[in-house]
Coordinates of C-alpha atoms and ligand atoms in Angstrom, one line a residue:
M232 CA 0.1 0.1 0.3
I233 CA 1.8 3.3 -1.0
R234 CA 0.1 6.8 0.3
V235 CA 1.5 9.9 -0.6
V236 CA 0.8 12.9 1.8
F237 CA -0.1 15.9 -0.2
N238 CA -0.9 19.7 -0.2
Q239 CA 0.3 22.5 -2.0
K240 CA 0.2 24.5 1.2
G241 CA 3.4 24.4 3.3
G242 CA 3.0 24.2 7.3
V243 CA -0.2 21.9 7.2
G244 CA 1.6 19.2 8.6
K245 CA 2.4 17.0 6.0
S246 CA 6.0 15.9 7.3
S247 CA 4.2 15.6 10.6
I248 CA 1.9 13.1 9.6
T249 CA 3.7 11.3 7.3
A250 CA 6.6 10.4 9.7
N251 CA 3.9 9.9 12.8
L252 CA 1.4 7.6 10.5
A253 CA 4.5 5.9 9.5
A254 CA 5.9 5.4 12.8
V255 CA 3.0 4.1 14.2
A256 CA 2.4 1.4 11.1
A257 CA 6.3 0.4 11.7
H258 CA 5.4 0.3 15.7
S259 CA 2.5 -2.2 15.5
G260 CA 4.6 -4.4 12.9
K261 CA 4.2 -3.3 9.6
R262 CA 7.6 -3.1 7.4
T263 CA 7.4 0.4 6.7
L264 CA 9.0 2.7 4.5
V265 CA 8.9 6.8 4.3
V266 CA 10.0 8.3 1.1
D267 CA 11.1 12.2 1.4
L268 CA 10.4 14.2 -2.0
D269 CA 10.7 17.5 -0.3
P270 CA 14.2 19.0 -0.5
Q271 CA 13.6 20.3 3.0
C272 CA 14.1 17.2 4.0
N273 CA 11.9 17.6 7.2
S274 CA 10.8 14.1 7.6
S275 CA 14.2 12.8 6.6
Q276 CA 15.4 15.0 9.7
Y277 CA 12.9 13.8 11.8
L278 CA 13.4 10.1 11.5
L279 CA 17.3 10.0 10.7
S280 CA 18.5 11.8 13.8
D281 CA 22.0 12.0 12.5
F282 CA 20.8 13.1 8.8
F283 CA 22.5 16.4 7.8
D284 CA 20.8 18.1 5.0
G285 CA 22.7 20.9 3.0
Q286 CA 24.7 17.9 1.5
E287 CA 24.6 15.7 -1.1
H288 CA 24.0 12.0 0.0
D289 CA 25.3 8.4 -1.9
Q290 CA 21.8 7.0 -0.4
S291 CA 18.6 9.5 -1.3
I292 CA 15.6 10.0 -3.6
A293 CA 17.4 12.5 -5.4
R294 CA 20.4 10.3 -6.2
F295 CA 17.6 7.5 -7.0
F296 CA 16.6 10.3 -10.1
S297 CA 20.0 11.4 -10.6
D298 CA 20.8 7.8 -11.5
S299 CA 17.9 7.5 -13.5
L300 CA 19.3 10.0 -16.0
K301 CA 22.3 8.1 -16.3
F302 CA 20.5 5.3 -18.1
K303 CA 23.6 2.8 -17.5
L304 CA 22.6 2.7 -14.1
M305 CA 18.9 2.6 -14.3
D306 CA 18.5 -1.1 -13.1
K307 CA 20.2 -0.5 -9.7
D308 CA 18.0 -2.0 -7.1
P309 CA 15.8 0.9 -5.3
Q310 CA 16.2 -0.5 -2.0
E311 CA 20.0 0.5 -2.3
Y312 CA 19.1 4.5 -1.4
V313 CA 17.4 3.4 1.6
Y314 CA 18.7 3.8 5.0
K315 CA 17.4 2.1 8.4
T316 CA 15.9 4.3 11.1
D317 CA 16.8 2.9 14.7
Y318 CA 13.2 2.1 15.0
D319 CA 12.2 -1.4 14.2
N320 CA 10.7 -1.9 10.9
L321 CA 11.0 1.5 9.7
D322 CA 13.2 2.7 7.0
V323 CA 13.3 6.0 5.1
L324 CA 14.8 7.0 1.4
P325 CA 15.6 10.6 1.9
A326 CA 15.2 13.7 0.4
D327 CA 18.2 16.3 -0.3
E328 CA 18.7 19.8 -1.1
E329 CA 20.1 18.1 -5.1
L330 CA 16.4 17.8 -5.9
Y331 CA 16.2 21.5 -6.5
D332 CA 18.4 20.8 -9.3
L333 CA 17.3 17.8 -10.6
Q334 CA 13.8 18.7 -11.8
V335 CA 14.3 20.8 -14.8
K336 CA 16.8 17.8 -16.3
L337 CA 14.2 15.0 -15.0
E338 CA 11.1 17.1 -16.6
A339 CA 13.2 17.6 -19.9
K340 CA 14.0 13.7 -19.8
H341 CA 10.4 12.7 -19.3
K342 CA 11.1 10.8 -16.4
I343 CA 8.2 11.3 -15.1
Y344 CA 7.2 7.2 -14.4
K345 CA 10.9 6.7 -12.4
L346 CA 9.2 7.3 -9.3
R347 CA 6.4 5.1 -9.9
D348 CA 8.8 1.8 -11.4
G349 CA 11.0 2.2 -8.5
L350 CA 8.0 2.2 -5.8
N351 CA 6.7 -1.0 -7.8
K352 CA 9.9 -2.7 -6.6
L353 CA 10.2 -1.1 -3.3
R354 CA 6.3 -2.2 -2.6
E355 CA 6.6 -6.0 -2.7
R356 CA 9.2 -5.5 0.1
Y357 CA 7.2 -3.0 2.6
D358 CA 3.6 -3.6 3.5
E359 CA 3.5 0.6 3.9
I360 CA 5.2 3.1 2.2
Y361 CA 4.2 6.8 3.2
V362 CA 5.4 9.4 0.7
D363 CA 6.1 13.1 2.0
T364 CA 5.8 16.0 -0.8
P365 CA 6.7 19.5 -0.8
P366 CA 4.3 22.3 -0.9
A367 CA 4.1 22.6 -4.7
F368 CA 2.0 20.7 -7.7
N369 CA 5.4 19.8 -9.3
F370 CA 7.3 17.0 -11.2
F371 CA 7.9 15.4 -7.6
T372 CA 4.5 15.3 -6.3
L373 CA 3.1 14.7 -9.6
S374 CA 5.4 11.3 -9.8
A375 CA 4.2 10.3 -6.2
L376 CA 0.8 10.8 -7.4
I377 CA 1.4 8.4 -10.6
G378 CA 2.8 5.7 -8.3
A379 CA 1.0 5.9 -5.0
D380 CA -2.7 4.0 -4.2
S381 CA -4.1 6.5 -2.1
V382 CA -3.9 10.4 -0.9
L383 CA -4.0 11.5 2.1
I384 CA -4.9 15.3 2.3
P385 CA -3.3 17.1 5.7
F386 CA -6.1 20.2 6.2
D387 CA -5.6 23.1 8.8
C388 CA -9.0 24.4 8.9
D389 CA -8.9 28.1 7.5
D390 CA -11.1 29.5 5.2
F391 CA -8.6 30.1 2.7
S392 CA -7.3 26.4 3.0
R393 CA -10.3 25.2 2.0
R394 CA -11.1 27.3 -0.8
A395 CA -7.1 26.0 -2.2
L396 CA -8.5 22.6 -1.8
F397 CA -10.3 22.4 -4.6
N398 CA -7.6 23.2 -6.8
L399 CA -5.9 20.7 -5.0
L400 CA -8.6 17.8 -5.3
D401 CA -8.8 18.9 -9.4
N402 CA -5.2 18.1 -9.6
V403 CA -5.5 14.8 -7.9
E404 CA -8.5 14.1 -10.3
E405 CA -6.9 15.1 -13.2
T406 CA -3.9 13.0 -12.6
R407 CA -6.2 9.9 -11.5
Q408 CA -7.4 10.5 -15.4
D409 CA -4.2 11.3 -17.2
H410 CA -2.3 8.9 -15.2
N411 CA -3.1 6.6 -12.7
A412 CA -6.6 5.5 -13.0
S413 CA -6.5 3.3 -9.2
L414 CA -5.7 6.1 -7.3
R415 CA -7.6 7.0 -4.7
L416 CA -8.7 10.0 -2.4
E417 CA -8.6 8.1 1.1
G418 CA -9.5 11.0 3.0
I419 CA -8.6 14.6 4.5
V420 CA -6.8 14.9 7.9
V421 CA -8.0 17.9 9.8
N422 CA -4.6 18.9 11.7
Q423 CA -4.3 21.3 14.6
F424 CA -8.0 21.1 15.0
L425 CA -9.5 23.2 17.6
P426 CA -12.9 21.7 18.9
Q427 CA -13.9 24.6 21.1
A428 CA -13.7 27.2 18.2
R429 CA -16.8 28.0 15.9
L430 CA -14.9 29.1 12.5
P431 CA -12.9 25.3 12.1
K432 CA -16.0 23.4 13.1
K433 CA -17.9 25.0 10.4
V434 CA -15.1 24.5 8.2
V435 CA -15.0 21.1 8.8
Q436 CA -18.9 20.3 8.1
D437 CA -18.7 22.3 5.1
L438 CA -16.3 20.0 3.9
I439 CA -18.3 16.6 4.6
D440 CA -21.5 18.3 3.3
E441 CA -19.7 18.8 0.0
G442 CA -19.5 14.9 0.0
L443 CA -15.6 15.3 0.8
P444 CA -14.2 12.0 2.8
V445 CA -13.0 13.6 6.3
F446 CA -11.6 11.0 8.8
E447 CA -13.6 10.9 12.2
T448 CA -10.3 11.5 13.9
K449 CA -8.8 15.0 14.2
L450 CA -5.4 15.9 15.4
S451 CA -4.8 18.3 18.1
S452 CA -2.4 21.1 18.4
S453 CA 0.0 20.3 21.0
V454 CA 3.7 21.2 21.9
K455 CA 4.3 18.0 22.0
M456 CA 4.8 17.6 18.0
R457 CA 7.6 20.4 18.1
E458 CA 9.6 18.6 20.9
S459 CA 8.9 15.6 18.9
H460 CA 10.6 17.1 16.0
D461 CA 13.2 18.5 18.1
E462 CA 14.2 15.5 19.8
A463 CA 13.7 13.6 16.2
K464 CA 11.8 11.0 17.9
P465 CA 8.3 9.9 16.7
L466 CA 5.6 10.5 19.0
I467 CA 5.0 7.1 19.6
Y468 CA 8.6 6.6 20.7
L469 CA 8.5 10.1 22.7
A470 CA 5.3 10.1 24.4
P471 CA 3.3 6.9 23.7
K472 CA 0.1 7.9 26.0
H473 CA 0.0 11.3 25.0
K474 CA -3.3 12.8 23.0
L475 CA -2.1 13.6 20.3
T476 CA 0.0 10.4 19.9
Q477 CA -3.1 8.3 20.8
Q478 CA -5.1 10.5 17.6
F479 CA -2.5 9.0 15.5
V480 CA -2.7 5.6 16.4
E481 CA -6.9 6.4 16.1
L482 CA -6.5 7.9 12.6
Y483 CA -4.1 4.9 11.7
K484 CA -6.9 2.3 12.8
E485 CA -9.2 4.6 10.6
L486 CA -7.0 4.2 7.6
Q487 CA -7.1 0.4 8.1
T488 CA -10.8 0.0 7.7
A489 CA -11.2 2.9 5.0
Ligands
LIG1058 N1 -0.6 18.7 15.4 C1 0.3 19.6 15.9 N2 0.5 20.3 16.7 C2 1.3 21.4 17.0 N3 2.2 21.8 16.0 C3 2.3 20.8 14.9 C4 1.2 19.5 14.4 N4 1.2 19.3 13.0 C5 2.1 20.5 12.8 N5 2.8 21.3 14.0 C6 3.9 22.2 13.3 O1 3.6 23.0 12.2 C7 5.0 22.9 11.6 C8 4.3 22.1 10.2 O2 4.4 21.3 10.4 P1 4.9 20.3 8.9 O3 4.7 18.7 9.2 O4 6.4 20.3 8.8 O5 4.3 20.9 8.0 P2 4.4 20.5 6.1 O6 5.3 19.5 5.7 O7 3.1 20.3 5.4 O8 5.3 21.9 5.7 C9 5.7 22.4 12.0 O9 6.7 23.2 13.1 C10 5.2 21.3 13.0 O10 6.0 21.0 14.3
LIG1059 MG1 7.1 19.0 4.7

């Protein structure tokens, strides 16, 4: 099962949700891989505590893509780019800054199906793959949507985001029609939800009324998330009993039944 976590807006919780859902999956015994497509490397740094950005890596998704430009290396097993984390069952295919420079070259050479082909090899070895994406609808995000089975959309409840959401859903639908008929909009993940406030509740209800799949479980806002990033330790390991952690566990259960 390959899920892509996608929203063109930054700061809505893509990396936090990718890393924490993956950690919950791994913790429950699933062989789990995170693929980081964002050159800002947030989820790579979050899950690989000794990972440095600002340098090129021999093993990374950028290296996977740059090798795909040298077609003689094309048959290298994508597993060779993957790192193990300190956590059982949890591996990462990290991003690095080289992705910025690669995009134009990859587009020029029409490498839009390379990630899908790589993911299809990796899916035999993992029960679950989570793909983190940059805050843009670009070559890398499109590659991920083409290679994935489902899309999770983090959503931060503001009205501006609601309007941007329709544009985003159009992009998903267009990708489905043009490239990946089996792509499914699995659901919208409401993040940093304030249950006491009136506006977020209304915004979420509007989405439901429009027939969009919104997960029952809403993620609270908590300083634990920041702490978890700072310590490079996913919530399920940092604070297993914390409210936000338990919400991730609930959300993960919803994914199993959806
Ligand atoms: N549920 C949450 N509670 C508190 N802070 C959060 C929560 N989710 C995300 N954040 C914080 O918001 C910021 C953006 O989150 P991030 O996952 O990096 O978003 P994105 O990947 O979409 O840019 C980060 O500083 C993160 O720690
Ligand atoms: Mg991010």
